[in-house]
Amino acid sequence: MTGKQGLRRSARLRPKRHFAALILARGGSKGIPLKNIKLLAGVPLIGWVLRAAIDSDQFDSVWVSTDHEEIAMVAKRFGAKVHCRSPEVSKDTSSSLDTILEFLENRKDIDVVGHIQCTSPCLQPYHLTDVVKMIKEDGYDSVFSVVRHHHFRWQEVLKGEVTKPLNLNPAKRPRRQDWRGELCENGSFYFATTQLIKAGLLQGGKMTYYEMEPKYSVDIDVDIDWPIAEQRVMSYGYLGKHKDVKLLVCNLDEDFQEGPSSSRKRKFNENDVPVLRTLADIHVQVAFIPKINSNNSKLEGEGDAQNKLNTVENLMKTSSILWKNVAYLGYAESDLECLKKAEVRGAPLDATSPVLKVADYICKHNAGTRSLEEFAEYVLLLIKRESD
C-alpha cells in the first residue's frame, strides 16, 4: 500500500466530526447600536459573514447566538440557525468563551467550532475552506486568523521617562520590502475543538494561524470605521455565488423623480441613469413594470401581484430567460412573488416591511431614480466581479 493510499484509508476510518460555524451577535452593542444588523453596502453586517460561511459548504451547521429578536430574524433570513443566548452571557462583561460554552451545553454532537466575528465582512468562503482543511487533514486543534503589519513599536512610558524600541534597531531601520513585519490577530475567526473550548481555551493544543491578506482584514468598532468598511466590501467583500443576470426588472409603482412634488410629475427617462446604458452594452435587458392604478400602491391585491408575475414571465419567455437570470427591484407587497423567484432581490429603503425581509440588497435611498441607479450599479458589480 502506497503512502497516499494509506492516508486515504486512514481518513475513511476516522469518525466524521461535526463542524459548526458560530457567530456571536449580542443586541446591546455600545459603540454602534444594533451594529450586527446595520446595513453595510446594502446588506446587514452579519449577512456578509453568514453568506461566506454557508457558501463555503464546510459546516454541518451554521449558528447565530443572540439575545435580540430582530437579529434572530435576519440570521434566519440568511439561512442560519439561532441559539437564544441567556442574559447571563449577554452582558457587557460577558466573554466570547463563556458564550460559546453556553452554546455547547446542549449540543453534544458538535466537535469543532468556527467562531466567526461578524465585524469582519470581507471574509471569503475559501478562507474557511482552507482552515477546515488544516484541521481535518493536518490535525490542528485550533486555528486563528492573523494579518501581517509593518508597524514599528515603542515602549509606553510616563512623562519624563525615556522610551525604547520594541521591534527595531533605530540605527538600522529596515525598508518595508526588507522586513517581513509581524503577525497580529485580526479577529476574523477562531477555530477550536470542543474539547479544547471546554478546557477554557480558544487557542491551544496543536495550534497554528491562518494569514489573511490585508485587503480582507477589516474590523468595525466605531462609526468612523463604517464608510471605510463600505468601500472595502464593495471591492473585496464576498457578494455570493455567481449571478448570471440577463434581465433587470423595476417596479414603476412609485414616482421616480425625488424632491418637491412639482418635480415628480416629469416623466421618467431611463437615459437619466447612465448605468442602465452600461448594462445594455453588456446585453442585460432592463424592463419596467407599468404603474398600477391603485389608491395605495403599498396595499395592492392578489390580482396586482399576479399581473406583475405574468408580465415578468412573459418578458422572460420572449427572451428565453429563467428566474436565475433575473434581478428585481421591488417596493410593494405585490412585488413579493417576483422577488421570491428572482435571483437578485433589491428594495428601496422605504419599501414595505415584507419586501425588506426578502431583499438581498437594500438601497440607501427611498423609491426613486437614485434607488434604481444604486441597485443597477450593484447588479453591474455582481457581473463584473464574476468576470474579473
mmCIF file with all atom_site columns, C-alpha atoms in Angstrom, residues 41-204:
data_model
loop_
_atom_site.group_PDB
_atom_site.id
_atom_site.type_symbol
_atom_site.label_atom_id
_atom_site.label_alt_id
_atom_site.label_comp_id
_atom_site.label_asym_id
_atom_site.label_entity_id
_atom_site.label_seq_id
_atom_site.pdbx_PDB_ins_code
_atom_site.Cartn_x
_atom_site.Cartn_y
_atom_site.Cartn_z
_atom_site.occupancy
_atom_site.B_iso_or_equiv
_atom_site.pdbx_formal_charge
_atom_site.auth_seq_id
_atom_site.auth_comp_id
_atom_site.auth_asym_id
_atom_site.auth_atom_id
_atom_site.pdbx_PDB_model_num
ATOM 1   C CA . ALA A 1 41  ? -23.296 48.438 1.450  1.00 0.00 ? 41  ALA A CA 1
ATOM 2   C CA . GLY A 1 42  ? -26.923 47.325 1.247  1.00 0.00 ? 42  GLY A CA 1
ATOM 3   C CA . VAL A 1 43  ? -26.502 44.127 3.309  1.00 0.00 ? 43  VAL A CA 1
ATOM 4   C CA . PRO A 1 44  ? -26.864 43.644 7.089  1.00 0.00 ? 44  PRO A CA 1
ATOM 5   C CA . LEU A 1 45  ? -23.381 43.433 8.597  1.00 0.00 ? 45  LEU A CA 1
ATOM 6   C CA . ILE A 1 46  ? -23.930 39.894 9.850  1.00 0.00 ? 46  ILE A CA 1
ATOM 7   C CA . GLY A 1 47  ? -25.105 38.855 6.389  1.00 0.00 ? 47  GLY A CA 1
ATOM 8   C CA . TRP A 1 48  ? -21.635 39.256 4.883  1.00 0.00 ? 48  TRP A CA 1
ATOM 9   C CA . VAL A 1 49  ? -20.066 36.562 7.095  1.00 0.00 ? 49  VAL A CA 1
ATOM 10  C CA . LEU A 1 50  ? -23.141 34.318 7.087  1.00 0.00 ? 50  LEU A CA 1
ATOM 11  C CA . ARG A 1 51  ? -23.106 34.279 3.290  1.00 0.00 ? 51  ARG A CA 1
ATOM 12  C CA . ALA A 1 52  ? -19.416 33.320 3.274  1.00 0.00 ? 52  ALA A CA 1
ATOM 13  C CA . ALA A 1 53  ? -19.888 30.615 5.925  1.00 0.00 ? 53  ALA A CA 1
ATOM 14  C CA . ILE A 1 54  ? -22.872 28.990 4.209  1.00 0.00 ? 54  ILE A CA 1
ATOM 15  C CA . ASP A 1 55  ? -21.422 29.167 0.694  1.00 0.00 ? 55  ASP A CA 1
ATOM 16  C CA . SER A 1 56  ? -18.149 27.608 1.857  1.00 0.00 ? 56  SER A CA 1
ATOM 17  C CA . ASP A 1 57  ? -20.045 24.284 2.268  1.00 0.00 ? 57  ASP A CA 1
ATOM 18  C CA . GLN A 1 58  ? -17.655 23.348 5.078  1.00 0.00 ? 58  GLN A CA 1
ATOM 19  C CA . PHE A 1 59  ? -20.034 23.357 8.032  1.00 0.00 ? 59  PHE A CA 1
ATOM 20  C CA . ASP A 1 60  ? -22.588 20.819 9.203  1.00 0.00 ? 60  ASP A CA 1
ATOM 21  C CA . SER A 1 61  ? -24.465 23.675 10.846 1.00 0.00 ? 61  SER A CA 1
ATOM 22  C CA . VAL A 1 62  ? -24.242 27.485 10.876 1.00 0.00 ? 62  VAL A CA 1
ATOM 23  C CA . TRP A 1 63  ? -25.451 29.286 14.005 1.00 0.00 ? 63  TRP A CA 1
ATOM 24  C CA . VAL A 1 64  ? -26.016 32.777 15.347 1.00 0.00 ? 64  VAL A CA 1
ATOM 25  C CA . SER A 1 65  ? -26.066 33.206 19.109 1.00 0.00 ? 65  SER A CA 1
ATOM 26  C CA . THR A 1 66  ? -28.129 36.261 20.016 1.00 0.00 ? 66  THR A CA 1
ATOM 27  C CA . ASP A 1 67  ? -30.371 37.814 22.647 1.00 0.00 ? 67  ASP A CA 1
ATOM 28  C CA . HIS A 1 68  ? -32.219 40.056 20.182 1.00 0.00 ? 68  HIS A CA 1
ATOM 29  C CA . GLU A 1 69  ? -35.319 39.115 18.182 1.00 0.00 ? 69  GLU A CA 1
ATOM 30  C CA . GLU A 1 70  ? -34.539 41.310 15.168 1.00 0.00 ? 70  GLU A CA 1
ATOM 31  C CA . ILE A 1 71  ? -31.012 39.888 14.870 1.00 0.00 ? 71  ILE A CA 1
ATOM 32  C CA . ALA A 1 72  ? -32.527 36.390 15.050 1.00 0.00 ? 72  ALA A CA 1
ATOM 33  C CA . MET A 1 73  ? -34.885 37.214 12.165 1.00 0.00 ? 73  MET A CA 1
ATOM 34  C CA . VAL A 1 74  ? -32.027 38.468 9.978  1.00 0.00 ? 74  VAL A CA 1
ATOM 35  C CA . ALA A 1 75  ? -29.933 35.383 10.821 1.00 0.00 ? 75  ALA A CA 1
ATOM 36  C CA . LYS A 1 76  ? -32.740 33.048 9.748  1.00 0.00 ? 76  LYS A CA 1
ATOM 37  C CA . ARG A 1 77  ? -33.252 35.033 6.538  1.00 0.00 ? 77  ARG A CA 1
ATOM 38  C CA . PHE A 1 78  ? -29.639 34.333 5.590  1.00 0.00 ? 78  PHE A CA 1
ATOM 39  C CA . GLY A 1 79  ? -30.040 30.626 6.332  1.00 0.00 ? 79  GLY A CA 1
ATOM 40  C CA . ALA A 1 80  ? -28.539 30.316 9.831  1.00 0.00 ? 80  ALA A CA 1
ATOM 41  C CA . LYS A 1 81  ? -29.932 28.549 12.871 1.00 0.00 ? 81  LYS A CA 1
ATOM 42  C CA . VAL A 1 82  ? -30.466 30.633 16.005 1.00 0.00 ? 82  VAL A CA 1
ATOM 43  C CA . HIS A 1 83  ? -29.323 29.966 19.554 1.00 0.00 ? 83  HIS A CA 1
ATOM 44  C CA . CYS A 1 84  ? -31.157 32.163 22.082 1.00 0.00 ? 84  CYS A CA 1
ATOM 45  C CA . ARG A 1 85  ? -28.416 33.138 24.487 1.00 0.00 ? 85  ARG A CA 1
ATOM 46  C CA . SER A 1 86  ? -29.224 33.769 28.122 1.00 0.00 ? 86  SER A CA 1
ATOM 47  C CA . PRO A 1 87  ? -28.997 37.124 29.917 1.00 0.00 ? 87  PRO A CA 1
ATOM 48  C CA . GLU A 1 88  ? -26.058 35.721 31.901 1.00 0.00 ? 88  GLU A CA 1
ATOM 49  C CA . VAL A 1 89  ? -23.841 35.693 28.798 1.00 0.00 ? 89  VAL A CA 1
ATOM 50  C CA . SER A 1 90  ? -25.320 38.819 27.180 1.00 0.00 ? 90  SER A CA 1
ATOM 51  C CA . LYS A 1 91  ? -23.736 41.378 29.474 1.00 0.00 ? 91  LYS A CA 1
ATOM 52  C CA . ASP A 1 92  ? -21.078 43.943 28.578 1.00 0.00 ? 92  ASP A CA 1
ATOM 53  C CA . THR A 1 93  ? -18.661 41.883 30.658 1.00 0.00 ? 93  THR A CA 1
ATOM 54  C CA . SER A 1 94  ? -19.506 38.515 29.079 1.00 0.00 ? 94  SER A CA 1
ATOM 55  C CA . SER A 1 95  ? -16.617 36.869 27.257 1.00 0.00 ? 95  SER A CA 1
ATOM 56  C CA . SER A 1 96  ? -16.790 35.087 23.917 1.00 0.00 ? 96  SER A CA 1
ATOM 57  C CA . LEU A 1 97  ? -15.578 31.909 25.608 1.00 0.00 ? 97  LEU A CA 1
ATOM 58  C CA . ASP A 1 98  ? -18.427 31.967 28.158 1.00 0.00 ? 98  ASP A CA 1
ATOM 59  C CA . THR A 1 99  ? -20.964 32.494 25.383 1.00 0.00 ? 99  THR A CA 1
ATOM 60  C CA . ILE A 1 100 ? -19.562 29.648 23.273 1.00 0.00 ? 100 ILE A CA 1
ATOM 61  C CA . LEU A 1 101 ? -19.545 27.322 26.294 1.00 0.00 ? 101 LEU A CA 1
ATOM 62  C CA . GLU A 1 102 ? -23.218 28.055 26.903 1.00 0.00 ? 102 GLU A CA 1
ATOM 63  C CA . PHE A 1 103 ? -23.963 27.326 23.247 1.00 0.00 ? 103 PHE A CA 1
ATOM 64  C CA . LEU A 1 104 ? -22.217 23.946 23.523 1.00 0.00 ? 104 LEU A CA 1
ATOM 65  C CA . GLU A 1 105 ? -24.024 22.875 26.710 1.00 0.00 ? 105 GLU A CA 1
ATOM 66  C CA . ASN A 1 106 ? -26.948 21.275 24.866 1.00 0.00 ? 106 ASN A CA 1
ATOM 67  C CA . ARG A 1 107 ? -25.176 20.468 21.619 1.00 0.00 ? 107 ARG A CA 1
ATOM 68  C CA . LYS A 1 108 ? -23.172 17.368 22.320 1.00 0.00 ? 108 LYS A CA 1
ATOM 69  C CA . ASP A 1 109 ? -22.852 16.485 18.625 1.00 0.00 ? 109 ASP A CA 1
ATOM 70  C CA . ILE A 1 110 ? -20.551 19.410 17.780 1.00 0.00 ? 110 ILE A CA 1
ATOM 71  C CA . ASP A 1 111 ? -16.840 18.561 17.627 1.00 0.00 ? 111 ASP A CA 1
ATOM 72  C CA . VAL A 1 112 ? -15.280 21.723 16.163 1.00 0.00 ? 112 VAL A CA 1
ATOM 73  C CA . VAL A 1 113 ? -16.482 25.319 16.461 1.00 0.00 ? 113 VAL A CA 1
ATOM 74  C CA . GLY A 1 114 ? -15.565 28.011 13.964 1.00 0.00 ? 114 GLY A CA 1
ATOM 75  C CA . HIS A 1 115 ? -16.160 31.215 15.923 1.00 0.00 ? 115 HIS A CA 1
ATOM 76  C CA . ILE A 1 116 ? -16.562 33.873 13.204 1.00 0.00 ? 116 ILE A CA 1
ATOM 77  C CA . GLN A 1 117 ? -16.728 37.574 14.000 1.00 0.00 ? 117 GLN A CA 1
ATOM 78  C CA . CYS A 1 118 ? -19.485 39.421 12.164 1.00 0.00 ? 118 CYS A CA 1
ATOM 79  C CA . THR A 1 119 ? -17.362 42.593 12.223 1.00 0.00 ? 119 THR A CA 1
ATOM 80  C CA . SER A 1 120 ? -15.094 41.083 9.533  1.00 0.00 ? 120 SER A CA 1
ATOM 81  C CA . PRO A 1 121 ? -17.248 41.494 6.403  1.00 0.00 ? 121 PRO A CA 1
ATOM 82  C CA . CYS A 1 122 ? -14.537 40.780 3.814  1.00 0.00 ? 122 CYS A CA 1
ATOM 83  C CA . LEU A 1 123 ? -14.297 37.138 4.851  1.00 0.00 ? 123 LEU A CA 1
ATOM 84  C CA . GLN A 1 124 ? -14.240 34.801 1.837  1.00 0.00 ? 124 GLN A CA 1
ATOM 85  C CA . PRO A 1 125 ? -15.545 31.203 1.616  1.00 0.00 ? 125 PRO A CA 1
ATOM 86  C CA . TYR A 1 126 ? -12.093 29.945 0.599  1.00 0.00 ? 126 TYR A CA 1
ATOM 87  C CA . HIS A 1 127 ? -10.609 31.286 3.855  1.00 0.00 ? 127 HIS A CA 1
ATOM 88  C CA . LEU A 1 128 ? -12.926 28.959 5.768  1.00 0.00 ? 128 LEU A CA 1
ATOM 89  C CA . THR A 1 129 ? -12.334 26.060 3.377  1.00 0.00 ? 129 THR A CA 1
ATOM 90  C CA . ASP A 1 130 ? -8.582  26.376 3.915  1.00 0.00 ? 130 ASP A CA 1
ATOM 91  C CA . VAL A 1 131 ? -8.925  26.378 7.706  1.00 0.00 ? 131 VAL A CA 1
ATOM 92  C CA . VAL A 1 132 ? -11.260 23.381 7.844  1.00 0.00 ? 132 VAL A CA 1
ATOM 93  C CA . LYS A 1 133 ? -8.781  21.503 5.659  1.00 0.00 ? 133 LYS A CA 1
ATOM 94  C CA . MET A 1 134 ? -5.973  22.377 8.102  1.00 0.00 ? 134 MET A CA 1
ATOM 95  C CA . ILE A 1 135 ? -7.973  20.869 10.949 1.00 0.00 ? 135 ILE A CA 1
ATOM 96  C CA . LYS A 1 136 ? -9.194  17.798 9.073  1.00 0.00 ? 136 LYS A CA 1
ATOM 97  C CA . GLU A 1 137 ? -6.041  16.890 7.177  1.00 0.00 ? 137 GLU A CA 1
ATOM 98  C CA . ASP A 1 138 ? -3.219  18.385 9.251  1.00 0.00 ? 138 ASP A CA 1
ATOM 99  C CA . GLY A 1 139 ? -4.658  17.586 12.649 1.00 0.00 ? 139 GLY A CA 1
ATOM 100 C CA . TYR A 1 140 ? -4.674  21.066 14.201 1.00 0.00 ? 140 TYR A CA 1
ATOM 101 C CA . ASP A 1 141 ? -6.748  21.604 17.339 1.00 0.00 ? 141 ASP A CA 1
ATOM 102 C CA . SER A 1 142 ? -7.043  25.361 16.872 1.00 0.00 ? 142 SER A CA 1
ATOM 103 C CA . VAL A 1 143 ? -6.515  27.836 14.043 1.00 0.00 ? 143 VAL A CA 1
ATOM 104 C CA . PHE A 1 144 ? -6.975  31.595 14.227 1.00 0.00 ? 144 PHE A CA 1
ATOM 105 C CA . SER A 1 145 ? -6.720  34.408 11.681 1.00 0.00 ? 145 SER A CA 1
ATOM 106 C CA . VAL A 1 146 ? -3.886  36.918 11.514 1.00 0.00 ? 146 VAL A CA 1
ATOM 107 C CA . VAL A 1 147 ? -2.749  39.763 9.280  1.00 0.00 ? 147 VAL A CA 1
ATOM 108 C CA . ARG A 1 148 ? 0.785   40.981 8.667  1.00 0.00 ? 148 ARG A CA 1
ATOM 109 C CA . HIS A 1 149 ? 1.562   44.515 9.893  1.00 0.00 ? 149 HIS A CA 1
ATOM 110 C CA . HIS A 1 150 ? 4.643   46.631 9.293  1.00 0.00 ? 150 HIS A CA 1
ATOM 111 C CA . HIS A 1 151 ? 4.438   48.824 12.379 1.00 0.00 ? 151 HIS A CA 1
ATOM 112 C CA . PHE A 1 152 ? 7.405   49.873 14.464 1.00 0.00 ? 152 PHE A CA 1
ATOM 113 C CA . ARG A 1 153 ? 6.505   49.556 18.133 1.00 0.00 ? 153 ARG A CA 1
ATOM 114 C CA . TRP A 1 154 ? 7.836   51.589 21.054 1.00 0.00 ? 154 TRP A CA 1
ATOM 115 C CA . GLN A 1 155 ? 7.569   51.087 24.784 1.00 0.00 ? 155 GLN A CA 1
ATOM 116 C CA . GLU A 1 156 ? 4.995   53.251 26.555 1.00 0.00 ? 156 GLU A CA 1
ATOM 117 C CA . VAL A 1 157 ? 6.478   55.407 29.341 1.00 0.00 ? 157 VAL A CA 1
ATOM 118 C CA . LEU A 1 158 ? 5.386   58.020 31.863 1.00 0.00 ? 158 LEU A CA 1
ATOM 119 C CA . LYS A 1 159 ? 6.068   61.686 31.233 1.00 0.00 ? 159 LYS A CA 1
ATOM 120 C CA . GLY A 1 160 ? 9.754   62.497 31.623 1.00 0.00 ? 160 GLY A CA 1
ATOM 121 C CA . GLU A 1 161 ? 10.921  58.907 31.100 1.00 0.00 ? 161 GLU A CA 1
ATOM 122 C CA . VAL A 1 162 ? 12.806  57.612 28.098 1.00 0.00 ? 162 VAL A CA 1
ATOM 123 C CA . THR A 1 163 ? 11.186  55.204 25.668 1.00 0.00 ? 163 THR A CA 1
ATOM 124 C CA . LYS A 1 164 ? 12.910  52.396 23.803 1.00 0.00 ? 164 LYS A CA 1
ATOM 125 C CA . PRO A 1 165 ? 12.175  50.457 20.611 1.00 0.00 ? 165 PRO A CA 1
ATOM 126 C CA . LEU A 1 166 ? 10.457  47.091 20.930 1.00 0.00 ? 166 LEU A CA 1
ATOM 127 C CA . ASN A 1 167 ? 10.885  45.619 17.468 1.00 0.00 ? 167 ASN A CA 1
ATOM 128 C CA . LEU A 1 168 ? 13.570  47.561 15.626 1.00 0.00 ? 168 LEU A CA 1
ATOM 129 C CA . ASN A 1 169 ? 17.058  48.961 15.801 1.00 0.00 ? 169 ASN A CA 1
ATOM 130 C CA . PRO A 1 170 ? 16.757  52.738 15.086 1.00 0.00 ? 170 PRO A CA 1
ATOM 131 C CA . ALA A 1 171 ? 20.319  52.757 13.747 1.00 0.00 ? 171 ALA A CA 1
ATOM 132 C CA . LYS A 1 172 ? 19.328  50.165 11.130 1.00 0.00 ? 172 LYS A CA 1
ATOM 133 C CA . ARG A 1 173 ? 15.738  50.936 10.244 1.00 0.00 ? 173 ARG A CA 1
ATOM 134 C CA . PRO A 1 174 ? 14.675  48.328 7.686  1.00 0.00 ? 174 PRO A CA 1
ATOM 135 C CA . ARG A 1 175 ? 12.861  49.232 4.481  1.00 0.00 ? 175 ARG A CA 1
ATOM 136 C CA . ARG A 1 176 ? 9.368   47.776 4.242  1.00 0.00 ? 176 ARG A CA 1
ATOM 137 C CA . GLN A 1 177 ? 10.414  45.466 1.419  1.00 0.00 ? 177 GLN A CA 1
ATOM 138 C CA . ASP A 1 178 ? 13.324  44.155 3.523  1.00 0.00 ? 178 ASP A CA 1
ATOM 139 C CA . TRP A 1 179 ? 11.222  43.403 6.621  1.00 0.00 ? 179 TRP A CA 1
ATOM 140 C CA . ARG A 1 180 ? 8.565   40.713 6.778  1.00 0.00 ? 180 ARG A CA 1
ATOM 141 C CA . GLY A 1 181 ? 6.683   42.573 9.502  1.00 0.00 ? 181 GLY A CA 1
ATOM 142 C CA . GLU A 1 182 ? 4.784   40.949 12.363 1.00 0.00 ? 182 GLU A CA 1
ATOM 143 C CA . LEU A 1 183 ? 1.749   38.700 12.527 1.00 0.00 ? 183 LEU A CA 1
ATOM 144 C CA . CYS A 1 184 ? -1.146  40.149 14.528 1.00 0.00 ? 184 CYS A CA 1
ATOM 145 C CA . GLU A 1 185 ? -4.559  38.667 15.276 1.00 0.00 ? 185 GLU A CA 1
ATOM 146 C CA . ASN A 1 186 ? -7.204  40.361 13.149 1.00 0.00 ? 186 ASN A CA 1
ATOM 147 C CA . GLY A 1 187 ? -10.185 38.844 14.974 1.00 0.00 ? 187 GLY A CA 1
ATOM 148 C CA . SER A 1 188 ? -11.848 37.452 11.858 1.00 0.00 ? 188 SER A CA 1
ATOM 149 C CA . PHE A 1 189 ? -12.205 33.893 13.204 1.00 0.00 ? 189 PHE A CA 1
ATOM 150 C CA . TYR A 1 190 ? -11.082 31.408 15.845 1.00 0.00 ? 190 TYR A CA 1
ATOM 151 C CA . PHE A 1 191 ? -11.494 27.677 15.200 1.00 0.00 ? 191 PHE A CA 1
ATOM 152 C CA . ALA A 1 192 ? -11.087 25.220 18.056 1.00 0.00 ? 192 ALA A CA 1
ATOM 153 C CA . THR A 1 193 ? -12.145 21.708 19.011 1.00 0.00 ? 193 THR A CA 1
ATOM 154 C CA . THR A 1 194 ? -14.967 21.392 21.523 1.00 0.00 ? 194 THR A CA 1
ATOM 155 C CA . GLN A 1 195 ? -12.582 19.531 23.824 1.00 0.00 ? 195 GLN A CA 1
ATOM 156 C CA . LEU A 1 196 ? -10.211 22.493 23.840 1.00 0.00 ? 196 LEU A CA 1
ATOM 157 C CA . ILE A 1 197 ? -13.014 25.012 24.395 1.00 0.00 ? 197 ILE A CA 1
ATOM 158 C CA . LYS A 1 198 ? -14.358 23.052 27.351 1.00 0.00 ? 198 LYS A CA 1
ATOM 159 C CA . ALA A 1 199 ? -10.873 23.208 28.823 1.00 0.00 ? 199 ALA A CA 1
ATOM 160 C CA . GLY A 1 200 ? -11.219 27.010 28.745 1.00 0.00 ? 200 GLY A CA 1
ATOM 161 C CA . LEU A 1 201 ? -9.199  27.739 25.585 1.00 0.00 ? 201 LEU A CA 1
ATOM 162 C CA . LEU A 1 202 ? -9.885  29.042 22.092 1.00 0.00 ? 202 LEU A CA 1
ATOM 163 C CA . GLN A 1 203 ? -6.195  28.780 21.220 1.00 0.00 ? 203 GLN A CA 1
ATOM 164 C CA . GLY A 1 204 ? -4.172  25.794 22.332 1.00 0.00 ? 204 GLY A CA 1
#
